[in-house]
Amino acid sequence: MSKMAAVAAASSTSIAPIYRAPSSSRAPPPISTLTLPLTLNHKNLRSLHISNSLSKPTSSTATTSAPTTEKLSFSRFAPDEPRKGADILVEALEREGVTDVFAYPGGASLEIHQALTRSNKIRNVLPRHEQGGVFAAEGYARSSGLPGVCIATSGPGATNLVSGLADALLDSVPIVAITGQVPRRMIGTDAFQETPIVEVTRSITKNNYLVLDVDDIPRIVREAFFLATSGRPGPVLIDVPKDIQQQVAVPNWDVPMKLPGYLSRLPKNPNELHLEQIVRLISESKKPVLYVGGGCLNSSEELKRFVELTGIPVASTLMGLGAFPVGDELSLQMLGMHGTVYANYAVDKSDMLLAFGVRFDDRVTGKLEAFASKAKIVHIDIDPAEIGKNKQPHVSVCGDVKLALQGINKILESRGARGKMDFRAWREELNEQKVKYPMGFKTFGEAIPPQYAIQVLDELTDGNAIISTGVGQHQMWAAQFYKYKRPRQWLTSGGLGAMGFGLPAAIGAAVANPDAIVVDIDGDGSFIMNVQELATIRVENLPVKIMLLNNQHLGMVVQWEDRFYKANRAHTYLGNPSNESEIFPNMLKFAEACGIPAARVTRKDDLRAAIQKMLNTPGPYLLDVIVPHQEHVLPMIPSGGAFKDVITEGDGRRKY
């Protein structure tokens, strides 16, 4: 066996799953015992029972006990009937409850697509670029809590998934990506469209596989979905050589998973003594504040109950928006670089910081030594790599935030805590800051303030739309001025900051939530990076609304140029330099080319009616909102700065 084949063989058996650092959005269903939902869809639900319980040490044997599986009635094949590896792969997806995939075909994945046409359970939503497919799978997962599935061919098809996989790892999004690969005998020969995608993606996936035996497909697919959705969620990649897809075999659906190391590292139930200690610290504090992130998206009800029992104000990260209702009187909205003054003030002055489902990201903390410098820190997170990584906590619990909050709430309720904890003076102090430094914006003549456009959208949708964004100023304004009421309403590329995310993510959200209002709030720079997905929206007739905040510039970089580079423009103008008076490119023509209704609005007085028309029009719609490029996202704490450095005034109309 060649060296390359030996390495590949190791990856087809049991690669130790990689626990990666960064993220904010964590844990789907609670993983306190290993009775886990294997079918992650509302249809054909069944359970996987694994003998190892998290409350006990796991076995040191190489294989996990065989899960019990039901005989599924939807198989197109008789139990002993041979079928292609591609058909085994598709049926394995069906058994995981997959109903939608985002797959773009090519030579090395052709067999998989042929098998998909034979499935009456799985619908393929055809993206127009593989990056559009993986971002759509993310939008599906982020908005539903179910794993998203994307499929691409080998070589450039597979490498086009890289940004989406990195994004999913950083934001803890459950994704299963499947790629075609050249036949096994050609691996390592620099064959046409050959890329060692397992090696390329090793550091940006939670785990990945190269399938070298057709009989491994049922186990590998089962493991991939389990890994993607358990513990701290993340992306898993399965690379399937073409000859494996073509090989005929009879699948064994009862082969056990081989994840002893991973199972042994999954967090245990929170220790009640630690929870008691947290309750005691809260009762001793005078100025506590909650700092909640994406790890709280699956524990929103428990979080709201905790706030009800304690009266502690809540500051949210970018990824945590919606875990606690933004419009609640105890909400401080977002903290961090572009967070509210009062959220950052609360953290700065607090004596107790309750950090739940967060990772102390640099865009939140700024200068680490100055962040919550007066506070005792309690950190609860499902990933042990995050505890103490950036900021050392006084008390830490490595476990599911949902289970920890349930335990804390139970202790508080047993003690009749409601009404006993009195933080009124602290809340009044923060309310003074809200009055002193409200979120606002200025209006200049008939020009449309971008913040106002989002505010109007919030009013007309009653805060109930699913919002996706690209990356830049429009993203921050969407975080600041839309009042999210519930988890999974807010879809944005947080950790990676991938431009071009908004439009395909909206596609995924619309597929997963067919009855929801889905709006992509985008910037002209981000929008054009995946503009080809307008074709997918039209062909699938998805009711995605696109509100484009078009300032003809790379707005966030322009803001930094204004503030720190004497407004020297270094390739941040996205229009046509030879004719700056015209809007270029004409976004309405892109929509027209794909048969999507579109309109442009330039005056503030016309905006409300234009947004209402967008919302009232059946199917997709693009609204091109022309906004001034001089606007700055405020407040702003400069990178590496502290709360004392916060900027609250100014824009590109003045010099610095």
XYZ file of C-alpha atoms in Angstrom:
656
model
C 0.000 0.000 0.000
C 1.369 3.449 -0.895
C 1.980 6.106 1.748
C -0.918 8.148 0.364
C -3.238 5.163 0.477
C -2.159 4.390 4.041
C -3.025 7.910 5.159
C -6.351 7.720 3.347
C -7.136 4.342 4.875
C -6.645 5.792 8.330
C -9.143 8.507 7.545
C -11.789 6.034 6.433
C -11.735 4.199 9.733
C -11.884 6.561 12.671
C -10.263 9.961 12.593
C -10.173 11.547 16.020
C -12.679 14.390 15.738
C -11.053 17.788 15.943
C -12.301 20.066 18.712
C -11.669 23.561 17.379
C -11.665 26.800 19.296
C -13.650 29.794 17.872
C -17.444 30.237 17.996
C -20.552 31.595 19.472
C -23.461 29.469 18.416
C -23.478 26.159 20.189
C -25.351 23.093 21.238
C -28.556 21.996 19.617
C -30.487 19.378 21.596
C -29.153 18.681 25.116
C -26.492 15.979 25.136
C -26.624 14.991 28.769
C -27.214 11.325 28.059
C -26.512 9.629 24.808
C -30.082 9.037 23.801
C -29.723 11.280 20.821
C -32.063 12.142 17.980
C -30.477 10.449 15.014
C -33.098 11.590 12.534
C -32.891 15.343 12.749
C -36.135 16.157 11.026
C -39.768 16.239 11.956
C -40.472 13.342 9.610
C -39.604 9.694 10.247
C -38.244 10.400 13.722
C -36.297 7.615 15.343
C -33.728 7.490 18.130
C -30.195 6.234 18.425
C -29.445 4.598 21.777
C -25.789 4.281 22.688
C -24.811 2.280 25.711
C -22.235 4.773 26.955
C -23.877 7.311 29.262
C -22.169 10.633 29.714
C -22.529 10.414 33.460
C -20.249 7.343 33.468
C -16.790 6.765 31.991
C -16.955 5.570 28.411
C -15.664 2.186 27.364
C -12.126 1.970 26.093
C -13.072 -0.422 23.312
C -12.648 0.707 19.728
C -16.302 0.546 18.809
C -19.420 2.067 20.260
C -22.228 -0.352 21.022
C -24.459 -0.993 18.056
C -27.374 1.417 17.935
C -30.847 0.042 17.678
C -32.374 0.846 14.322
C -35.848 0.372 12.994
C -36.567 -1.246 9.649
C -37.376 1.793 7.564
C -40.204 1.334 5.123
C -39.134 3.966 2.607
C -36.150 2.104 1.102
C -36.437 1.710 -2.675
C -34.510 -1.554 -2.458
C -35.181 -4.976 -0.968
C -33.019 -5.582 2.133
C -30.595 -7.920 0.323
C -30.701 -6.140 -3.026
C -27.316 -4.836 -4.242
C -27.214 -1.145 -5.156
C -24.602 1.459 -6.063
C -22.592 3.235 -3.389
C -24.244 6.511 -4.478
C -27.677 5.002 -3.734
C -26.421 3.809 -0.345
C -25.196 7.346 0.359
C -28.531 8.917 -0.590
C -30.495 6.398 1.474
C -28.163 7.091 4.414
C -29.113 10.767 4.090
C -32.790 9.820 3.990
C -32.321 7.795 7.173
C -30.936 10.929 8.836
C -34.177 12.703 7.988
C -32.678 14.881 5.250
C -35.350 16.375 2.990
C -33.384 19.176 1.284
C -29.845 19.396 -0.074
C -27.947 22.140 -1.905
C -25.947 20.302 -4.536
C -24.097 21.385 -7.691
C -23.106 18.514 -10.018
C -19.817 17.667 -11.692
C -17.986 14.682 -13.119
C -16.894 13.242 -9.772
C -20.299 13.700 -8.124
C -22.457 12.740 -11.111
C -23.362 9.355 -9.619
C -24.633 11.029 -6.439
C -26.874 13.318 -8.484
C -28.196 10.371 -10.460
C -29.051 8.681 -7.159
C -30.757 11.862 -5.918
C -33.094 11.710 -8.916
C -34.152 8.254 -7.708
C -35.041 9.574 -4.238
C -38.618 10.580 -3.523
C -37.633 12.025 -0.142
C -34.869 14.504 -0.932
C -35.251 17.714 -2.925
C -32.177 19.311 -4.456
C -32.170 23.098 -4.490
C -29.669 23.784 -7.263
C -27.339 26.676 -6.399
C -25.489 28.492 -9.183
C -22.134 28.303 -7.381
C -20.822 25.877 -4.765
C -20.195 28.737 -2.335
C -23.853 29.641 -2.743
C -24.683 26.016 -1.911
C -22.693 25.859 1.315
C -23.936 29.274 2.498
C -27.499 28.139 1.706
C -26.917 24.986 3.773
C -25.760 27.266 6.590
C -28.868 29.426 6.275
C -30.968 26.260 6.435
C -29.157 25.079 9.572
C -29.003 28.447 11.330
C -32.703 29.148 10.819
C -33.999 25.652 11.651
C -31.499 24.111 14.062
C -31.294 21.072 11.757
C -28.088 20.131 9.947
C -27.669 21.619 6.479
C -26.381 19.423 3.644
C -24.442 20.553 0.578
C -22.824 18.499 -2.182
C -20.097 19.444 -4.651
C -17.828 17.745 -7.148
C -14.073 17.260 -6.792
C -11.328 19.833 -7.349
C -12.692 23.380 -7.782
C -16.167 22.317 -6.720
C -14.835 21.089 -3.399
C -12.510 24.060 -2.839
C -15.422 26.426 -3.474
C -16.905 25.077 -0.216
C -13.942 26.210 1.885
C -15.274 29.636 2.983
C -18.587 28.113 4.044
C -16.924 25.344 6.049
C -14.662 27.839 7.828
C -17.683 30.034 8.510
C -19.663 27.115 9.934
C -16.779 26.120 12.217
C -16.322 29.638 13.577
C -20.063 30.113 14.188
C -20.755 26.516 15.328
C -23.220 25.645 12.573
C -24.078 21.954 11.905
C -23.221 21.239 8.266
C -22.561 17.976 6.429
C -20.679 18.630 3.191
C -20.288 15.782 0.689
C -17.764 15.973 -2.119
C -17.054 13.752 -5.070
C -13.443 12.637 -5.512
C -11.450 11.070 -8.329
C -11.386 7.224 -8.316
C -9.215 5.656 -5.619
C -6.563 4.415 -8.051
C -6.047 8.000 -9.271
C -5.723 9.672 -5.857
C -2.288 11.240 -5.583
C -1.623 11.263 -9.347
C -2.646 14.899 -9.945
C -5.629 13.665 -11.911
C -8.058 16.064 -13.597
C -10.006 17.991 -10.941
C -8.196 16.239 -8.098
C -7.768 18.180 -4.859
C -6.935 16.543 -1.503
C -9.980 18.184 0.066
C -9.650 16.199 3.304
C -6.247 17.806 3.852
C -7.417 21.217 2.629
C -10.315 21.283 5.095
C -8.815 19.421 8.050
C -8.375 22.563 10.170
C -11.732 24.115 9.247
C -14.008 21.142 9.919
C -14.983 19.400 13.117
C -14.063 16.144 11.373
C -13.730 14.833 7.833
C -13.646 11.485 6.028
C -12.260 9.982 2.851
C -14.399 6.922 2.084
C -12.231 4.023 0.896
C -14.697 1.166 1.429
C -18.278 1.218 0.173
C -19.336 -0.757 3.261
C -18.265 2.194 5.464
C -20.835 4.587 4.004
C -23.705 3.866 6.467
C -21.421 4.249 9.493
C -19.617 7.334 8.200
C -22.833 9.184 7.355
C -24.275 8.336 10.775
C -21.102 9.534 12.490
C -20.992 12.705 10.391
C -24.483 13.785 11.439
C -23.833 12.846 15.057
C -20.592 14.840 15.112
C -22.109 17.839 13.324
C -24.988 18.170 15.784
C -23.655 16.972 19.147
C -21.531 18.870 21.654
C -20.435 22.068 20.006
C -21.953 21.871 16.507
C -19.841 22.286 13.414
C -19.142 21.197 9.845
C -18.184 17.650 8.825
C -16.970 16.736 5.339
C -17.316 13.367 3.574
C -15.160 12.845 0.456
C -16.417 9.985 -1.755
C -14.292 8.695 -4.668
C -16.211 8.090 -7.876
C -15.468 4.352 -8.013
C -16.921 3.994 -4.489
C -20.069 5.730 -5.740
C -20.269 3.234 -8.603
C -19.411 0.099 -6.628
C -22.342 -2.257 -5.995
C -22.938 -3.501 -2.456
C -25.596 -4.511 0.071
C -25.533 -2.007 2.955
C -25.502 -2.989 6.615
C -27.426 -0.273 8.422
C -26.625 -1.668 11.873
C -22.861 -1.085 11.883
C -21.992 0.790 15.101
C -20.282 4.156 15.248
C -16.574 4.255 16.127
C -16.199 7.403 18.211
C -14.941 6.319 21.653
C -12.602 9.286 22.109
C -15.208 11.826 21.077
C -17.898 10.272 23.267
C -15.588 10.333 26.266
C -14.997 14.070 25.774
C -18.640 15.113 25.504
C -19.494 17.214 28.558
C -21.264 15.687 31.540
C -24.314 17.037 33.336
C -23.491 20.249 35.218
C -22.349 19.691 38.802
C -25.028 20.931 41.207
C -22.389 22.250 43.624
C -21.043 24.512 40.863
C -24.556 25.748 40.119
C -25.119 26.443 43.823
C -21.896 28.431 43.852
C -23.079 30.503 40.887
C -26.378 31.270 42.637
C -24.472 32.332 45.746
C -22.203 34.670 43.766
C -25.233 36.227 42.063
C -26.935 36.843 45.406
C -23.778 38.542 46.712
C -23.389 40.818 43.696
C -24.710 44.362 43.303
C -24.155 44.944 39.577
C -24.525 41.667 37.671
C -24.884 41.517 33.891
C -25.566 38.651 31.492
C -23.268 38.318 28.479
C -25.040 35.821 26.199
C -23.919 34.391 22.861
C -24.871 31.936 20.172
C -24.547 29.112 22.684
C -27.854 30.278 24.154
C -29.892 29.929 20.949
C -31.246 26.564 22.081
C -31.930 27.682 25.646
C -33.968 30.821 25.051
C -36.859 29.772 27.306
C -34.506 28.849 30.158
C -32.662 32.157 29.710
C -35.897 34.163 29.837
C -36.947 32.298 32.979
C -33.567 33.011 34.593
C -33.933 36.731 33.839
C -37.496 36.667 35.175
C -36.275 35.116 38.449
C -33.271 37.400 38.914
C -33.972 40.682 37.120
C -30.440 40.730 35.696
C -29.995 42.841 32.505
C -28.907 41.075 29.300
C -26.223 42.081 26.799
C -25.980 39.957 23.642
C -23.185 39.171 21.224
C -23.718 39.489 17.478
C -24.321 35.720 17.315
C -26.625 35.687 20.334
C -29.189 38.199 19.051
C -32.690 36.807 19.522
C -31.803 34.395 22.331
C -33.349 37.051 24.588
C -35.937 39.439 23.059
C -34.142 42.632 22.005
C -37.199 44.746 22.797
C -37.468 43.570 26.418
C -36.936 46.261 29.063
C -34.059 44.223 30.523
C -32.300 43.936 27.159
C -29.169 46.037 26.699
C -29.038 44.938 23.043
C -25.635 44.157 21.542
C -22.281 44.701 23.242
C -18.831 44.971 21.715
C -17.165 47.071 19.032
C -20.459 48.351 17.609
C -22.613 47.568 20.625
C -24.722 50.053 22.533
C -23.011 52.423 24.955
C -25.188 51.122 27.780
C -24.339 47.445 27.105
C -20.617 48.197 27.155
C -21.072 50.476 30.187
C -22.844 47.655 32.038
C -19.957 45.231 31.415
C -17.377 47.850 32.343
C -19.061 48.724 35.656
C -20.324 45.261 36.572
C -19.162 43.278 39.573
C -20.482 39.972 38.194
C -20.300 38.898 34.536
C -22.393 35.846 33.651
C -20.877 34.685 30.355
C -23.209 32.053 28.893
C -22.455 30.355 25.547
C -19.765 32.850 24.516
C -16.080 32.797 23.595
C -14.801 36.261 24.627
C -14.213 37.216 21.001
C -11.914 40.176 20.292
C -14.774 42.152 18.685
C -16.594 41.909 22.028
C -13.767 42.373 24.509
C -11.470 44.855 22.801
C -8.529 45.253 25.178
C -8.774 42.054 27.226
C -7.259 43.417 30.432
C -9.815 46.231 30.526
C -12.849 44.051 29.731
C -15.051 43.470 32.812
C -11.987 44.276 34.906
C -14.021 44.814 38.115
C -16.184 41.718 37.749
C -16.113 38.162 38.943
C -16.630 36.036 35.840
C -18.819 32.952 35.540
C -18.291 31.151 32.222
C -20.614 28.384 31.000
C -19.792 26.821 27.643
C -20.066 23.405 26.030
C -16.550 23.513 24.556
C -13.717 22.956 27.066
C -11.313 24.721 24.682
C -13.146 28.006 25.292
C -12.920 27.977 29.087
C -10.073 30.290 30.037
C -8.860 30.637 26.444
C -9.082 34.432 26.353
C -10.328 35.457 29.794
C -9.837 33.465 32.997
C -13.162 32.863 34.803
C -13.616 32.701 38.573
C -16.168 29.895 38.182
C -16.597 27.765 35.065
C -19.007 25.056 34.001
C -18.159 23.024 30.908
C -21.533 21.790 29.722
C -24.728 22.512 27.873
C -26.013 25.992 28.746
C -29.581 24.694 28.547
C -28.969 22.079 31.244
C -27.000 24.529 33.384
C -29.785 27.126 33.223
C -32.399 24.492 34.027
C -30.372 23.547 37.107
C -29.832 27.156 38.206
C -33.518 27.992 37.696
C -34.511 24.971 39.764
C -32.296 26.162 42.623
C -33.671 29.704 42.382
C -37.285 28.479 42.317
C -36.741 26.182 45.291
C -35.487 29.162 47.274
C -38.288 31.448 46.168
C -35.717 33.745 44.606
C -38.194 35.784 42.589
C -38.460 39.187 44.212
C -35.670 38.490 46.706
C -32.823 39.643 44.458
C -32.982 43.401 44.275
C -30.966 44.964 41.478
C -33.273 47.964 40.993
C -30.574 50.544 41.703
C -28.313 48.906 39.111
C -31.099 48.807 36.512
C -31.899 52.477 37.155
C -28.231 53.340 36.615
C -28.318 51.526 33.268
C -31.617 53.165 32.317
C -29.925 56.534 32.801
C -27.294 55.441 30.311
C -30.034 54.392 27.874
C -31.524 57.882 28.095
C -28.132 59.579 27.833
C -26.837 57.474 24.907
C -29.821 56.216 22.879
C -29.377 54.450 19.563
C -30.067 57.033 16.867
C -29.031 58.547 13.549
C -29.071 61.853 11.699
C -31.038 62.747 8.589
C -29.634 64.892 5.787
C -32.289 66.352 3.475
C -34.038 63.759 1.309
C -31.237 61.188 1.650
C -32.229 57.853 3.160
C -30.385 57.008 6.385
C -29.616 53.264 6.177
C -30.520 52.873 9.863
C -33.960 54.321 9.114
C -34.525 51.774 6.324
C -33.962 48.920 8.793
C -36.115 50.600 11.410
C -38.996 50.864 8.921
C -38.551 47.224 7.891
C -38.719 46.243 11.574
C -41.967 48.184 12.006
C -43.618 46.810 8.860
C -42.715 43.187 9.686
C -43.456 43.645 13.403
C -39.999 42.264 14.153
C -40.992 38.797 12.919
C -38.947 38.387 9.727
C -35.948 36.099 9.363
C -33.081 38.444 8.504
C -29.901 37.454 6.694
C -27.048 39.830 5.893
C -23.782 40.141 4.080
C -20.832 41.631 5.953
C -20.068 45.278 6.593
C -21.907 48.397 7.737
C -25.323 47.091 6.698
C -24.696 43.995 8.852
C -24.022 46.104 11.963
C -27.032 48.350 11.337
C -29.224 45.262 10.909
C -27.906 44.031 14.278
C -28.547 47.398 15.926
C -31.918 48.499 14.528
C -33.976 45.339 13.960
C -35.673 44.129 17.153
C -35.244 40.337 17.120
C -37.853 38.523 19.184
C -36.695 34.920 19.071
C -33.711 32.693 18.267
C -32.814 31.771 14.684
C -34.274 34.959 13.215
C -30.838 36.459 12.675
C -28.478 34.859 10.148
C -25.080 36.442 9.695
C -21.457 35.474 9.180
C -20.028 36.440 12.556
C -16.627 34.879 13.128
C -15.399 34.642 9.527
C -17.136 37.774 8.251
C -17.733 36.305 4.788
C -19.088 38.790 2.268
C -21.602 37.213 -0.100
C -23.266 35.283 2.732
C -26.626 37.070 2.816
C -28.355 36.046 -0.421
C -27.618 32.286 -0.347
C -28.276 32.158 3.428
C -31.719 33.632 2.728
C -32.289 30.829 0.208
C -31.539 28.218 2.873
C -33.801 29.971 5.373
C -36.661 30.153 2.858
C -36.318 26.430 2.074
C -36.323 25.515 5.779
C -39.101 27.979 6.685
C -41.447 28.159 3.685
C -44.092 30.194 5.519
C -41.724 32.799 6.986
C -40.912 36.302 5.757
C -37.227 36.120 4.780
C -35.357 39.357 4.057
C -31.749 39.641 2.943
C -30.511 43.021 4.164
C -27.428 43.383 1.990
C -24.781 45.824 0.888
C -23.861 46.360 -2.749
C -20.364 44.916 -2.187
C -21.572 41.744 -0.471
C -24.588 41.259 -2.733
C -22.617 41.157 -5.965
C -20.315 38.412 -4.620
C -23.092 35.824 -4.946
C -25.506 37.674 -7.225
C -25.814 34.545 -9.408
C -28.065 33.020 -6.737
C -30.887 35.267 -7.986
C -31.344 32.561 -10.620
C -31.884 29.933 -7.903
C -34.404 32.149 -6.127
C -36.377 32.636 -9.340
C -36.323 29.020 -10.498
C -37.326 27.744 -7.045
C -39.800 30.653 -6.695
C -38.573 31.370 -3.178
C -40.217 34.417 -1.561
C -36.895 36.004 -0.607
C -36.975 39.785 -0.272
C -33.722 41.652 -0.853
C -33.336 45.094 0.695
C -30.090 46.385 -0.773
C -28.456 49.291 1.094
C -26.493 50.628 -1.861
C -23.840 53.255 -1.097
C -21.552 52.459 -4.057
C -18.688 51.835 -1.636
C -17.118 49.179 0.541
C -18.724 50.967 3.461
C -17.002 49.535 6.543
C -13.540 49.911 5.014
C -14.455 53.476 3.994
C -15.385 54.165 7.622
C -11.935 53.015 8.758
C -10.340 55.095 5.989
C -12.261 58.134 7.258
C -11.313 57.563 10.883
C -7.748 56.286 10.683
C -6.361 56.976 7.172
C -7.330 60.633 6.556
C -10.138 59.549 4.201
C -7.654 58.308 1.603
C -9.677 56.050 -0.708
C -7.775 52.863 -1.432
C -9.916 50.904 -3.909
C -13.100 51.115 -1.842
C -15.245 52.850 -4.478
C -17.374 50.188 -6.193
C -19.043 52.398 -8.807
C -17.812 53.517 -12.214
C -15.081 56.176 -11.727
C -15.712 57.592 -15.194
C -19.333 58.402 -14.329
C -19.795 58.776 -10.585
C -23.236 60.372 -10.948
C -24.845 57.107 -12.088
C -25.585 54.068 -9.925
C -23.201 51.344 -11.084
C -23.692 48.503 -11.571
C -27.422 48.735 -12.112
C -28.670 46.118 -9.653
C -32.166 46.277 -11.154
C -30.774 44.757 -14.368
C -29.483 41.727 -12.454
C -32.979 41.197 -11.089
C -34.553 41.761 -14.509
C -32.207 39.189 -16.062
C -33.586 36.625 -13.617
C -37.211 37.669 -13.928
C -37.396 39.114 -10.417
C -39.443 42.281 -9.791
C -37.307 45.173 -8.565
C -37.439 48.873 -7.765
C -35.116 51.647 -6.654
C -35.836 54.248 -3.989
C -33.728 57.374 -3.405
C -35.890 59.642 -1.202
C -36.693 59.149 2.462
C -40.334 60.123 1.966
C -40.806 57.299 -0.551
C -39.118 54.603 1.509
C -41.981 53.264 3.621
C -44.257 52.721 0.629
C -41.411 51.067 -1.303
C -40.680 48.607 1.520
C -44.373 47.856 1.928
C -44.629 47.099 -1.793
C -41.636 44.770 -1.515
C -43.298 42.878 1.328
C -46.687 42.752 -0.411
C -45.362 41.435 -3.740
C -45.700 37.627 -3.965
C -42.457 35.720 -4.501
C -38.988 37.283 -4.656
C -38.346 41.036 -4.850
C -35.309 43.323 -4.913
C -35.451 46.848 -3.496
C -32.388 48.981 -4.273
C -32.186 51.575 -1.481
C -29.683 54.309 -2.313
C -27.967 55.554 0.866
C -25.124 58.031 1.500
C -21.633 56.564 1.781
C -20.630 59.054 4.483
C -22.613 57.263 7.200
C -20.632 55.592 9.995
C -21.657 52.707 12.223
C -21.785 54.114 15.746
C -21.089 53.572 18.585
C -17.609 52.281 17.815
C -14.816 51.075 20.078
C -11.631 51.018 17.975
C -9.936 47.645 17.589
C -7.941 46.829 20.705
C -9.566 49.701 22.601
C -11.536 49.767 25.822
C -14.884 51.236 26.874
C -13.226 54.574 27.671
C -12.285 54.858 23.964
C -15.860 54.623 22.660
C -16.762 56.892 19.724
C -20.343 58.144 19.587
C -20.236 61.082 17.133
C -19.210 61.873 13.593
C -19.326 60.541 10.046
C -17.525 60.831 6.740
C -18.681 64.423 6.266
C -15.947 65.693 8.601
C -12.194 65.191 8.894
C -10.401 63.405 11.721
